[in-house]
PDB file of C-alpha atoms and ligand atoms in Angstrom:
ATOM      1  CA  MET D   1       0.000   0.000   0.000  1.00 47.00           C
ATOM      2  CA  ALA D   2       1.333   3.427  -0.896  1.00 55.00           C
ATOM      3  CA  ALA D   3       1.999   5.555   2.130  1.00 64.00           C
ATOM      4  CA  MET D   4      -0.464   8.384   2.657  1.00 85.00           C
ATOM      5  CA  PHE D   5       2.237  10.787   3.686  1.00 94.00           C
ATOM      6  CA  SER D   6       5.515  12.104   2.369  1.00 96.00           C
ATOM      7  CA  VAL D   7       8.821  12.041   4.206  1.00 98.00           C
ATOM      8  CA  THR D   8      11.380  14.851   3.928  1.00 98.00           C
ATOM      9  CA  PRO D   9      14.835  15.133   5.499  1.00 98.00           C
ATOM     10  CA  VAL D  10      15.691  18.315   7.346  1.00 98.00           C
ATOM     11  CA  GLY D  11      19.418  18.543   8.005  1.00 98.00           C
ATOM     12  CA  ALA D  12      20.588  19.328  11.532  1.00 98.00           C
ATOM     13  CA  PHE D  13      24.098  19.715  12.971  1.00 98.00           C
ATOM     14  CA  SER D  14      26.658  18.237  10.576  1.00 97.00           C
ATOM     15  CA  ASP D  15      25.095  14.880   9.732  1.00 98.00           C
ATOM     16  CA  ASN D  16      21.741  14.449  11.507  1.00 98.00           C
ATOM     17  CA  TYR D  17      18.420  14.211   9.716  1.00 98.00           C
ATOM     18  CA  ILE D  18      15.185  15.308  11.325  1.00 99.00           C
ATOM     19  CA  TRP D  19      12.604  13.337   9.315  1.00 98.00           C
ATOM     20  CA  VAL D  20       9.437  15.323   8.668  1.00 98.00           C
ATOM     21  CA  LEU D  21       6.304  13.363   7.752  1.00 98.00           C
ATOM     22  CA  HIS D  22       3.227  15.088   6.471  1.00 95.00           C
ATOM     23  CA  GLY D  23      -0.102  14.118   4.953  1.00 89.00           C
ATOM     24  CA  ASP D  24      -1.887  17.428   4.537  1.00 89.00           C
ATOM     25  CA  ALA D  25      -0.697  20.569   6.290  1.00 93.00           C
ATOM     26  CA  ARG D  26      -0.001  18.699   9.513  1.00 96.00           C
ATOM     27  CA  ALA D  27       3.491  17.427  10.083  1.00 98.00           C
ATOM     28  CA  VAL D  28       5.240  15.044  12.437  1.00 98.00           C
ATOM     29  CA  ALA D  29       8.949  15.431  13.196  1.00 98.00           C
ATOM     30  CA  VAL D  30      11.221  12.586  14.264  1.00 99.00           C
ATOM     31  CA  ASP D  31      14.217  13.380  16.485  1.00 99.00           C
ATOM     32  CA  PRO D  32      14.480  17.171  16.384  1.00 98.00           C
ATOM     33  CA  GLY D  33      17.964  17.548  17.845  1.00 98.00           C
ATOM     34  CA  GLU D  34      17.713  21.241  17.134  1.00 98.00           C
ATOM     35  CA  ALA D  35      14.678  23.430  16.632  1.00 98.00           C
ATOM     36  CA  ALA D  36      15.768  26.157  14.207  1.00 98.00           C
ATOM     37  CA  PRO D  37      16.103  24.137  10.976  1.00 98.00           C
ATOM     38  CA  LEU D  38      12.805  22.353  11.690  1.00 98.00           C
ATOM     39  CA  LEU D  39      10.914  25.589  12.404  1.00 98.00           C
ATOM     40  CA  ARG D  40      12.342  27.103   9.209  1.00 98.00           C
ATOM     41  CA  HIS D  41      11.230  24.073   7.176  1.00 98.00           C
ATOM     42  CA  LEU D  42       7.702  24.111   8.635  1.00 98.00           C
ATOM     43  CA  GLU D  43       7.385  27.820   7.938  1.00 98.00           C
ATOM     44  CA  GLU D  44       8.675  27.543   4.355  1.00 98.00           C
ATOM     45  CA  HIS D  45       6.263  24.720   3.552  1.00 97.00           C
ATOM     46  CA  GLY D  46       3.223  26.029   5.415  1.00 97.00           C
ATOM     47  CA  LEU D  47       3.167  23.049   7.768  1.00 97.00           C
ATOM     48  CA  ALA D  48       1.889  22.948  11.346  1.00 97.00           C
ATOM     49  CA  LEU D  49       3.520  20.563  13.771  1.00 97.00           C
ATOM     50  CA  GLU D  50       1.108  17.892  14.983  1.00 97.00           C
ATOM     51  CA  ALA D  51       3.404  15.658  17.037  1.00 98.00           C
ATOM     52  CA  ILE D  52       7.038  14.833  17.730  1.00 98.00           C
ATOM     53  CA  LEU D  53       8.519  11.327  17.914  1.00 98.00           C
ATOM     54  CA  ILE D  54      11.767  10.733  19.841  1.00 99.00           C
ATOM     55  CA  THR D  55      13.887   7.592  19.447  1.00 99.00           C
ATOM     56  CA  HIS D  56      16.343   7.984  22.341  1.00 98.00           C
ATOM     57  CA  HIS D  57      17.776  10.351  24.898  1.00 98.00           C
ATOM     58  CA  HIS D  58      20.898  11.643  23.098  1.00 98.00           C
ATOM     59  CA  ALA D  59      20.945  15.419  22.666  1.00 98.00           C
ATOM     60  CA  ASP D  60      21.372  15.297  18.882  1.00 98.00           C
ATOM     61  CA  HIS D  61      17.909  13.627  18.815  1.00 98.00           C
ATOM     62  CA  CYS D  62      15.948  15.530  21.452  1.00 98.00           C
ATOM     63  CA  GLY D  63      17.935  18.715  22.129  1.00 98.00           C
ATOM     64  CA  GLY D  64      15.436  20.872  20.220  1.00 98.00           C
ATOM     65  CA  LEU D  65      12.517  20.014  22.502  1.00 98.00           C
ATOM     66  CA  PRO D  66      12.681  22.985  24.922  1.00 98.00           C
ATOM     67  CA  GLU D  67      12.726  25.517  22.078  1.00 98.00           C
ATOM     68  CA  LEU D  68       9.985  23.642  20.190  1.00 98.00           C
ATOM     69  CA  ALA D  69       7.801  23.586  23.323  1.00 97.00           C
ATOM     70  CA  GLU D  70       7.985  27.386  23.317  1.00 97.00           C
ATOM     71  CA  ALA D  71       7.505  27.817  19.571  1.00 97.00           C
ATOM     72  CA  CYS D  72       4.676  25.247  19.248  1.00 95.00           C
ATOM     73  CA  PRO D  73       3.103  24.900  22.709  1.00 95.00           C
ATOM     74  CA  GLY D  74       0.952  21.860  23.454  1.00 96.00           C
ATOM     75  CA  ILE D  75       2.379  19.575  20.758  1.00 97.00           C
ATOM     76  CA  PRO D  76       2.453  15.994  22.076  1.00 98.00           C
ATOM     77  CA  VAL D  77       5.954  14.524  22.298  1.00 98.00           C
ATOM     78  CA  TYR D  78       6.112  10.720  22.156  1.00 98.00           C
ATOM     79  CA  GLY D  79       9.234   8.844  23.154  1.00 99.00           C
ATOM     80  CA  PRO D  80      10.962   6.800  25.836  1.00 98.00           C
ATOM     81  CA  ALA D  81      10.004   7.643  29.420  1.00 98.00           C
ATOM     82  CA  GLY D  82      12.444   9.762  31.370  1.00 97.00           C
ATOM     83  CA  ILE D  83      13.446  12.275  28.692  1.00 98.00           C
ATOM     84  CA  ALA D  84      12.791  15.922  29.560  1.00 96.00           C
ATOM     85  CA  GLY D  85      10.129  17.168  27.169  1.00 97.00           C
ATOM     86  CA  VAL D  86       8.612  13.751  26.377  1.00 98.00           C
ATOM     87  CA  ASP D  87       5.077  14.024  27.731  1.00 97.00           C
ATOM     88  CA  ARG D  88       3.621  10.885  26.105  1.00 98.00           C
ATOM     89  CA  PRO D  89       5.933   8.046  27.119  1.00 98.00           C
ATOM     90  CA  VAL D  90       5.546   4.999  24.851  1.00 98.00           C
ATOM     91  CA  ARG D  91       7.047   1.540  24.780  1.00 98.00           C
ATOM     92  CA  ASP D  92       7.294  -1.609  22.693  1.00 98.00           C
ATOM     93  CA  GLY D  93       3.957  -2.607  21.186  1.00 98.00           C
ATOM     94  CA  ASP D  94       2.290   0.784  21.639  1.00 98.00           C
ATOM     95  CA  ALA D  95       0.775   2.622  18.702  1.00 98.00           C
ATOM     96  CA  VAL D  96       0.820   6.395  18.194  1.00 98.00           C
ATOM     97  CA  ALA D  97      -2.275   7.761  16.441  1.00 97.00           C
ATOM     98  CA  LEU D  98      -1.465  10.514  13.967  1.00 96.00           C
ATOM     99  CA  SER D  99      -3.751  12.354  11.543  1.00 94.00           C
ATOM    100  CA  PHE D 100      -2.401  10.324   8.617  1.00 93.00           C
ATOM    101  CA  GLY D 101      -1.956   6.921  10.220  1.00 94.00           C
ATOM    102  CA  ARG D 102      -0.641   4.946  13.144  1.00 97.00           C
ATOM    103  CA  ALA D 103       2.986   4.579  14.100  1.00 98.00           C
ATOM    104  CA  GLU D 104       3.906   1.295  15.743  1.00 98.00           C
ATOM    105  CA  VAL D 105       6.492   1.483  18.523  1.00 99.00           C
ATOM    106  CA  LEU D 106       9.338  -1.063  18.582  1.00 99.00           C
ATOM    107  CA  ALA D 107      11.866  -1.358  21.407  1.00 98.00           C
ATOM    108  CA  VAL D 108      15.388  -1.669  19.978  1.00 99.00           C
ATOM    109  CA  PRO D 109      17.828  -1.466  22.919  1.00 98.00           C
ATOM    110  CA  GLY D 110      21.583  -1.522  22.377  1.00 98.00           C
ATOM    111  CA  HIS D 111      22.830   1.918  21.302  1.00 98.00           C
ATOM    112  CA  THR D 112      20.967   3.133  24.390  1.00 98.00           C
ATOM    113  CA  LEU D 113      18.734   1.071  26.658  1.00 98.00           C
ATOM    114  CA  ASP D 114      15.735   3.312  25.992  1.00 98.00           C
ATOM    115  CA  HIS D 115      15.997   3.260  22.183  1.00 98.00           C
ATOM    116  CA  LEU D 116      12.714   3.021  20.239  1.00 99.00           C
ATOM    117  CA  ALA D 117      11.935   2.785  16.534  1.00 99.00           C
ATOM    118  CA  TYR D 118       8.704   3.826  14.826  1.00 99.00           C
ATOM    119  CA  LEU D 119       7.092   1.922  11.971  1.00 98.00           C
ATOM    120  CA  MET D 120       4.429   3.565   9.901  1.00 97.00           C
ATOM    121  CA  ASP D 121       2.985   2.281   6.650  1.00 96.00           C
ATOM    122  CA  GLY D 122       6.177   0.567   5.553  1.00 97.00           C
ATOM    123  CA  ALA D 123       8.464   3.380   6.704  1.00 98.00           C
ATOM    124  CA  LEU D 124      10.848   2.690   9.589  1.00 98.00           C
ATOM    125  CA  PHE D 125      12.374   5.504  11.664  1.00 99.00           C
ATOM    126  CA  CYS D 126      15.160   3.818  13.543  1.00 99.00           C
ATOM    127  CA  GLY D 127      17.320   6.614  15.011  1.00 98.00           C
ATOM    128  CA  ASP D 128      20.830   5.372  15.778  1.00 98.00           C
ATOM    129  CA  THR D 129      20.067   1.631  15.693  1.00 98.00           C
ATOM    130  CA  MET D 130      20.310   0.671  12.022  1.00 98.00           C
ATOM    131  CA  PHE D 131      22.188   2.919   9.606  1.00 98.00           C
ATOM    132  CA  ALA D 132      22.611   2.468   5.879  1.00 98.00           C
ATOM    133  CA  ALA D 133      25.337  -0.203   5.703  1.00 98.00           C
ATOM    134  CA  GLY D 134      26.024   0.146   9.409  1.00 98.00           C
ATOM    135  CA  CYS D 135      24.679   0.384  12.940  1.00 98.00           C
ATOM    136  CA  GLY D 136      25.007   2.612  15.962  1.00 98.00           C
ATOM    137  CA  ARG D 137      27.683   2.198  18.584  1.00 98.00           C
ATOM    138  CA  VAL D 138      26.741   0.029  21.532  1.00 98.00           C
ATOM    139  CA  PHE D 139      26.857   2.606  24.325  1.00 98.00           C
ATOM    140  CA  GLU D 140      24.472   1.242  26.955  1.00 98.00           C
ATOM    141  CA  GLY D 141      23.381  -2.254  25.995  1.00 97.00           C
ATOM    142  CA  THR D 142      25.341  -5.392  25.190  1.00 98.00           C
ATOM    143  CA  PRO D 143      26.448  -6.432  21.697  1.00 98.00           C
ATOM    144  CA  ALA D 144      23.989  -9.367  21.879  1.00 98.00           C
ATOM    145  CA  GLN D 145      21.162  -6.960  22.683  1.00 98.00           C
ATOM    146  CA  MET D 146      22.100  -4.673  19.799  1.00 98.00           C
ATOM    147  CA  LEU D 147      22.270  -7.629  17.433  1.00 98.00           C
ATOM    148  CA  ASP D 148      18.809  -8.780  18.586  1.00 98.00           C
ATOM    149  CA  SER D 149      17.436  -5.309  17.919  1.00 98.00           C
ATOM    150  CA  LEU D 150      18.993  -5.191  14.442  1.00 98.00           C
ATOM    151  CA  LYS D 151      17.589  -8.628  13.655  1.00 98.00           C
ATOM    152  CA  LYS D 152      14.161  -7.564  14.839  1.00 98.00           C
ATOM    153  CA  LEU D 153      14.285  -4.721  12.303  1.00 98.00           C
ATOM    154  CA  ALA D 154      15.717  -7.022   9.621  1.00 98.00           C
ATOM    155  CA  ARG D 155      12.645  -9.257   9.957  1.00 98.00           C
ATOM    156  CA  LEU D 156      10.364  -6.456   8.737  1.00 98.00           C
ATOM    157  CA  PRO D 157       9.100  -6.842   5.167  1.00 98.00           C
ATOM    158  CA  PRO D 158      11.948  -6.435   2.635  1.00 98.00           C
ATOM    159  CA  GLU D 159      10.350  -3.414   0.959  1.00 98.00           C
ATOM    160  CA  THR D 160      10.244  -1.481   4.255  1.00 98.00           C
ATOM    161  CA  LYS D 161      11.961   1.883   3.820  1.00 98.00           C
ATOM    162  CA  VAL D 162      14.658   2.606   6.389  1.00 99.00           C
ATOM    163  CA  TYR D 163      15.119   6.162   7.652  1.00 98.00           C
ATOM    164  CA  PRO D 164      18.055   6.399  10.088  1.00 98.00           C
ATOM    165  CA  ALA D 165      18.901   9.630  11.873  1.00 98.00           C
ATOM    166  CA  HIS D 166      22.382  10.188  10.395  1.00 98.00           C
ATOM    167  CA  GLU D 167      24.042  10.532   7.012  1.00 98.00           C
ATOM    168  CA  TYR D 168      26.867   8.096   7.729  1.00 98.00           C
ATOM    169  CA  THR D 169      26.487   6.013   4.591  1.00 98.00           C
ATOM    170  CA  LEU D 170      29.780   6.661   2.787  1.00 98.00           C
ATOM    171  CA  SER D 171      31.974   6.028   5.813  1.00 97.00           C
ATOM    172  CA  ASN D 172      29.881   2.970   6.663  1.00 98.00           C
ATOM    173  CA  LEU D 173      30.369   1.673   3.126  1.00 98.00           C
ATOM    174  CA  ARG D 174      34.154   2.090   3.381  1.00 98.00           C
ATOM    175  CA  PHE D 175      34.120  -0.138   6.434  1.00 98.00           C
ATOM    176  CA  ALA D 176      31.599  -2.564   4.935  1.00 98.00           C
ATOM    177  CA  LEU D 177      33.859  -3.014   1.906  1.00 98.00           C
ATOM    178  CA  ALA D 178      36.802  -3.798   4.190  1.00 98.00           C
ATOM    179  CA  ALA D 179      34.775  -6.434   6.057  1.00 98.00           C
ATOM    180  CA  ASP D 180      32.901  -7.900   3.081  1.00 98.00           C
ATOM    181  CA  GLN D 181      35.281  -7.205   0.202  1.00 96.00           C
ATOM    182  CA  HIS D 182      33.638  -9.121  -2.611  1.00 96.00           C
ATOM    183  CA  ASN D 183      30.022  -8.159  -1.989  1.00 98.00           C
ATOM    184  CA  PRO D 184      28.933  -6.709  -5.362  1.00 97.00           C
ATOM    185  CA  ILE D 185      26.024  -4.850  -3.784  1.00 98.00           C
ATOM    186  CA  LEU D 186      28.422  -2.809  -1.671  1.00 98.00           C
ATOM    187  CA  ALA D 187      30.364  -1.706  -4.737  1.00 97.00           C
ATOM    188  CA  MET D 188      27.108  -0.690  -6.410  1.00 98.00           C
ATOM    189  CA  ARG D 189      25.993   1.233  -3.323  1.00 98.00           C
ATOM    190  CA  GLN D 190      29.313   3.005  -3.038  1.00 98.00           C
ATOM    191  CA  SER D 191      29.286   4.404  -6.569  1.00 98.00           C
ATOM    192  CA  ARG D 192      25.620   5.373  -6.398  1.00 98.00           C
ATOM    193  CA  ASP D 193      25.844   6.984  -2.942  1.00 98.00           C
ATOM    194  CA  ALA D 194      29.116   8.805  -3.644  1.00 98.00           C
ATOM    195  CA  ALA D 195      27.385  10.422  -6.646  1.00 98.00           C
ATOM    196  CA  LEU D 196      24.446  11.447  -4.443  1.00 98.00           C
ATOM    197  CA  ARG D 197      26.717  12.980  -1.802  1.00 98.00           C
ATOM    198  CA  GLU D 198      28.646  14.910  -4.452  1.00 98.00           C
ATOM    199  CA  ARG D 199      25.369  16.610  -5.279  1.00 98.00           C
ATOM    200  CA  ASP D 200      24.680  17.065  -1.562  1.00 97.00           C
ATOM    201  CA  LEU D 201      21.683  14.697  -1.734  1.00 98.00           C
ATOM    202  CA  PRO D 202      20.761  12.218   1.020  1.00 98.00           C
ATOM    203  CA  THR D 203      21.614   8.550   0.493  1.00 98.00           C
ATOM    204  CA  LEU D 204      18.484   7.653   2.464  1.00 98.00           C
ATOM    205  CA  PRO D 205      16.058   5.995   2.748  1.00 98.00           C
ATOM    206  CA  SER D 206      17.508   2.535   2.426  1.00 98.00           C
ATOM    207  CA  THR D 207      15.382  -0.618   2.458  1.00 98.00           C
ATOM    208  CA  ILE D 208      15.378  -3.694   4.653  1.00 98.00           C
ATOM    209  CA  ALA D 209      16.121  -5.806   1.554  1.00 98.00           C
ATOM    210  CA  LEU D 210      19.229  -3.755   0.749  1.00 98.00           C
ATOM    211  CA  GLU D 211      20.449  -3.843   4.348  1.00 98.00           C
ATOM    212  CA  ARG D 212      19.926  -7.594   4.599  1.00 98.00           C
ATOM    213  CA  ALA D 213      21.986  -8.082   1.462  1.00 98.00           C
ATOM    214  CA  SER D 214      24.848  -5.759   2.334  1.00 98.00           C
ATOM    215  CA  ASN D 215      24.872  -4.394   5.906  1.00 98.00           C
ATOM    216  CA  PRO D 216      27.841  -6.203   7.493  1.00 98.00           C
ATOM    217  CA  PHE D 217      26.251  -6.073  10.946  1.00 98.00           C
ATOM    218  CA  LEU D 218      23.348  -8.194   9.643  1.00 98.00           C
ATOM    219  CA  ARG D 219      25.801 -10.595   8.017  1.00 98.00           C
ATOM    220  CA  CYS D 220      28.244 -11.457  10.836  1.00 95.00           C
ATOM    221  CA  ASP D 221      27.639 -15.145  10.273  1.00 95.00           C
ATOM    222  CA  GLU D 222      28.524 -15.003   6.570  1.00 96.00           C
ATOM    223  CA  PRO D 223      31.752 -16.855   5.700  1.00 96.00           C
ATOM    224  CA  ALA D 224      33.232 -13.753   4.015  1.00 97.00           C
ATOM    225  CA  ILE D 225      32.844 -11.654   7.148  1.00 97.00           C
ATOM    226  CA  ARG D 226      34.053 -14.401   9.473  1.00 97.00           C
ATOM    227  CA  GLN D 227      37.129 -14.711   7.279  1.00 97.00           C
ATOM    228  CA  SER D 228      37.800 -10.951   7.485  1.00 97.00           C
ATOM    229  CA  LEU D 229      37.504 -11.108  11.278  1.00 97.00           C
ATOM    230  CA  ARG D 230      40.024 -13.956  11.413  1.00 96.00           C
ATOM    231  CA  GLN D 231      42.402 -12.118   9.088  1.00 96.00           C
ATOM    232  CA  ARG D 232      42.242  -9.038  11.241  1.00 94.00           C
ATOM    233  CA  GLY D 233      42.357 -10.472  14.755  1.00 89.00           C
ATOM    234  CA  GLY D 234      43.297 -14.118  14.390  1.00 87.00           C
ATOM    235  CA  ARG D 235      39.810 -15.320  15.283  1.00 89.00           C
ATOM    236  CA  ASP D 236      36.134 -14.891  14.624  1.00 89.00           C
ATOM    237  CA  GLY D 237      33.406 -15.221  17.226  1.00 88.00           C
ATOM    238  CA  ASP D 238      32.169 -18.453  18.786  1.00 91.00           C
ATOM    239  CA  ASP D 239      28.660 -17.440  17.780  1.00 95.00           C
ATOM    240  CA  GLU D 240      26.950 -14.692  15.839  1.00 96.00           C
ATOM    241  CA  ALA D 241      26.767 -12.301  18.800  1.00 97.00           C
ATOM    242  CA  ALA D 242      30.499 -12.728  19.472  1.00 97.00           C
ATOM    243  CA  SER D 243      31.272 -12.052  15.807  1.00 97.00           C
ATOM    244  CA  PHE D 244      29.005  -9.029  15.934  1.00 98.00           C
ATOM    245  CA  ALA D 245      30.958  -7.742  18.957  1.00 98.00           C
ATOM    246  CA  LEU D 246      34.280  -8.214  17.118  1.00 97.00           C
ATOM    247  CA  LEU D 247      32.936  -6.508  14.006  1.00 98.00           C
ATOM    248  CA  ARG D 248      31.563  -3.576  16.001  1.00 98.00           C
ATOM    249  CA  ALA D 249      34.891  -3.202  17.849  1.00 97.00           C
ATOM    250  CA  TRP D 250      36.739  -3.214  14.500  1.00 97.00           C
ATOM    251  CA  LYS D 251      34.428  -0.500  13.155  1.00 98.00           C
ATOM    252  CA  ASN D 252      35.042   1.620  16.284  1.00 96.00           C
ATOM    253  CA  ASP D 253      38.773   1.703  15.421  1.00 95.00           C
ATOM    254  CA  PHE D 254      38.385   1.897  11.652  1.00 96.00           C
ATOM    255  CA  ARG D 255      39.685   5.045   9.924  1.00 86.00           C
TER     256      ARG D 255
HETATM  257 ZN1  LIG C  11      22.512   8.398  19.637  1.00 94.74          ZN
HETATM  258 FE1  LIG C  12      22.714  10.350  16.979  1.00 94.74          FE
END
């Protein structure tokens, strides 16, 4: 089914995207880390903010809330409990009713323990959990927990569009190509996405199908990736979660 809303990226900081969804003149913003670019976008497009969705407590995702509360008073803010400015705490399995549909709430702990993703009409807003060809750092959870969360997202229908909160694709692809050297899809993505970035265009959304086929963090059990892990550190993991942990540690040091 075609989505009844459009999705537009609003750039924030150096590489964040605030995703703005709108059906008619009412808009929903995901992860407004800062208010000014969002307010400018709403103004330019004649949109009124209807609700805000927050994925996790990091400031580059919710730092704009105090200013937005002043600029657009009374707008409901959905997100994990315990974040200043979130007045409608939600959790796994909840649904958020919006004028143009319902957003399903999925718990995806790992990057942070409170991390949520929102799924609406085949569009997934996954914050810092799944990136195009990558994943977020494991700051609060365990590698096994992060892997479980990524796999939960990977089980969504293949055509699901993936809207992460950062434009990290090119650096993720450089690492992915080091870990999974002969994956032809990665080479294709790299040339396509480099051309997009040269024109200052977003590389997003991705799709679950594309991530399943080429995101190294969803492929830690593939022989090619296990071989790269052994070449780098002398061993791969005893199981998928251990390989995921080794791969994530490698990415943390990768330049
Ligand atoms: Zn974060
Ligand atoms: Fe972030």
